[in-house]
């Protein structure tokens, strides 16, 4: 695996806008699993993010949000030496603090 940190997250289709926002702030690789119900299509990523963001569709008929299944599906797609798991609803403030604390040299 290449040395680096991949940001791993999970979300539902309604929170796709949060993934776009998160990926616009994180300059490294991102893997996000998305919970889809049967018949839902995987949304397209903006062309500006497609090279760095891997969207992993997970189709499950579940009444409860399958956070563990989603997290594990995303982790399996990581191709860097390290990964950081965060919630799909990560706040801008928390992201800024975390980003300031991470520096690769």
Short mmCIF file of C-alpha atoms in Angstrom, two decimals:
data_model
loop_
_atom_site.label_atom_id
_atom_site.label_comp_id
_atom_site.label_asym_id
_atom_site.label_seq_id
_atom_site.Cartn_x
_atom_site.Cartn_y
_atom_site.Cartn_z
CA UNK A 1 0.00 0.00 0.00
CA UNK A 2 1.16 3.52 -0.75
CA UNK A 3 2.12 5.64 2.25
CA UNK A 4 -0.67 8.07 3.11
CA UNK A 5 -3.88 8.58 5.02
CA UNK A 6 -7.28 7.85 3.53
CA UNK A 7 -10.31 9.45 5.11
CA UNK A 8 -12.99 6.77 5.60
CA UNK A 9 -16.62 7.63 6.15
CA UNK A 10 -20.15 6.35 5.61
CA UNK A 11 -23.39 8.05 4.74
CA UNK A 12 -26.83 7.73 3.23
CA UNK A 13 -27.80 9.24 -0.12
CA UNK A 14 -29.44 12.23 1.61
CA UNK A 15 -26.03 13.27 2.93
CA UNK A 16 -24.17 13.22 -0.37
CA UNK A 17 -23.74 16.99 -0.06
CA UNK A 18 -21.73 16.37 3.13
CA UNK A 19 -19.37 14.06 1.26
CA UNK A 20 -18.77 16.74 -1.36
CA UNK A 21 -18.06 19.27 1.38
CA UNK A 22 -15.76 16.91 3.30
CA UNK A 23 -13.83 15.89 0.17
CA UNK A 24 -13.37 19.53 -0.83
CA UNK A 25 -11.55 20.15 2.48
CA UNK A 26 -9.55 16.88 2.74
CA UNK A 27 -6.84 16.89 0.09
CA UNK A 28 -6.01 13.18 0.29
CA UNK A 29 -7.88 10.06 -0.69
CA UNK A 30 -11.44 9.48 0.57
CA UNK A 31 -13.44 6.27 0.70
CA UNK A 32 -17.13 6.60 1.53
CA UNK A 33 -19.66 3.82 1.71
CA UNK A 34 -23.22 4.80 0.94
CA UNK A 35 -26.30 3.00 2.24
CA UNK A 36 -28.76 2.48 -0.56
CA UNK A 37 -32.13 0.79 -0.50
CA UNK A 38 -33.08 -1.66 -3.25
CA UNK A 39 -33.69 0.19 -6.50
CA UNK A 40 -31.71 3.31 -5.55
CA UNK A 41 -28.96 4.34 -7.96
CA UNK A 42 -25.49 5.31 -6.79
CA UNK A 43 -25.17 9.07 -7.26
CA UNK A 44 -22.40 10.32 -9.52
CA UNK A 45 -19.45 12.10 -8.00
CA UNK A 46 -18.48 15.53 -9.31
CA UNK A 47 -15.67 15.19 -11.85
CA UNK A 48 -13.42 17.31 -9.61
CA UNK A 49 -13.56 14.63 -6.88
CA UNK A 50 -13.72 11.41 -8.88
CA UNK A 51 -9.93 10.89 -8.91
CA UNK A 52 -9.65 10.99 -5.09
CA UNK A 53 -13.01 9.76 -3.84
CA UNK A 54 -14.15 6.15 -3.96
CA UNK A 55 -17.86 5.72 -3.40
CA UNK A 56 -18.82 2.21 -2.25
CA UNK A 57 -22.53 1.44 -2.66
CA UNK A 58 -23.98 -0.89 -0.02
CA UNK A 59 -27.51 -2.08 -0.78
CA UNK A 60 -29.26 -3.41 2.31
CA UNK A 61 -32.88 -3.79 3.30
CA UNK A 62 -32.45 -2.72 6.89
CA UNK A 63 -34.73 -0.75 9.18
CA UNK A 64 -31.78 0.60 11.16
CA UNK A 65 -28.76 2.46 9.84
CA UNK A 66 -26.09 -0.26 9.27
CA UNK A 67 -23.11 1.73 10.49
CA UNK A 68 -20.79 -1.24 11.14
CA UNK A 69 -21.46 -2.81 7.74
CA UNK A 70 -20.90 0.53 6.03
CA UNK A 71 -17.71 1.30 7.92
CA UNK A 72 -16.26 -2.14 7.17
CA UNK A 73 -17.17 -1.91 3.47
CA UNK A 74 -15.33 1.41 3.21
CA UNK A 75 -12.26 0.18 5.11
CA UNK A 76 -11.93 -2.77 2.70
CA UNK A 77 -11.43 -0.27 -0.16
CA UNK A 78 -8.56 1.67 1.47
CA UNK A 79 -5.36 1.54 -0.62
CA UNK A 80 -3.04 3.60 1.60
CA UNK A 81 -0.92 2.61 4.58
CA UNK A 82 -3.19 4.38 7.07
CA UNK A 83 -6.80 5.45 7.36
CA UNK A 84 -8.84 7.74 9.56
CA UNK A 85 -12.49 6.88 10.21
CA UNK A 86 -14.87 9.80 10.65
CA UNK A 87 -18.60 10.30 10.78
CA UNK A 88 -20.31 11.51 7.63
CA UNK A 89 -21.66 14.49 9.58
CA UNK A 90 -18.19 15.71 10.52
CA UNK A 91 -18.39 19.41 11.39
CA UNK A 92 -16.21 22.03 9.73
CA UNK A 93 -14.74 23.05 13.09
CA UNK A 94 -13.80 19.48 14.03
CA UNK A 95 -12.32 18.94 10.58
CA UNK A 96 -10.20 22.10 10.88
CA UNK A 97 -8.82 21.03 14.27
CA UNK A 98 -8.10 17.52 13.03
CA UNK A 99 -6.48 18.75 9.83
CA UNK A 100 -4.23 21.14 11.76
CA UNK A 101 -3.04 18.25 13.93
CA UNK A 102 -2.19 15.98 10.98
CA UNK A 103 0.95 16.74 9.10
CA UNK A 104 2.88 14.30 6.97
CA UNK A 105 6.44 15.16 6.23
#
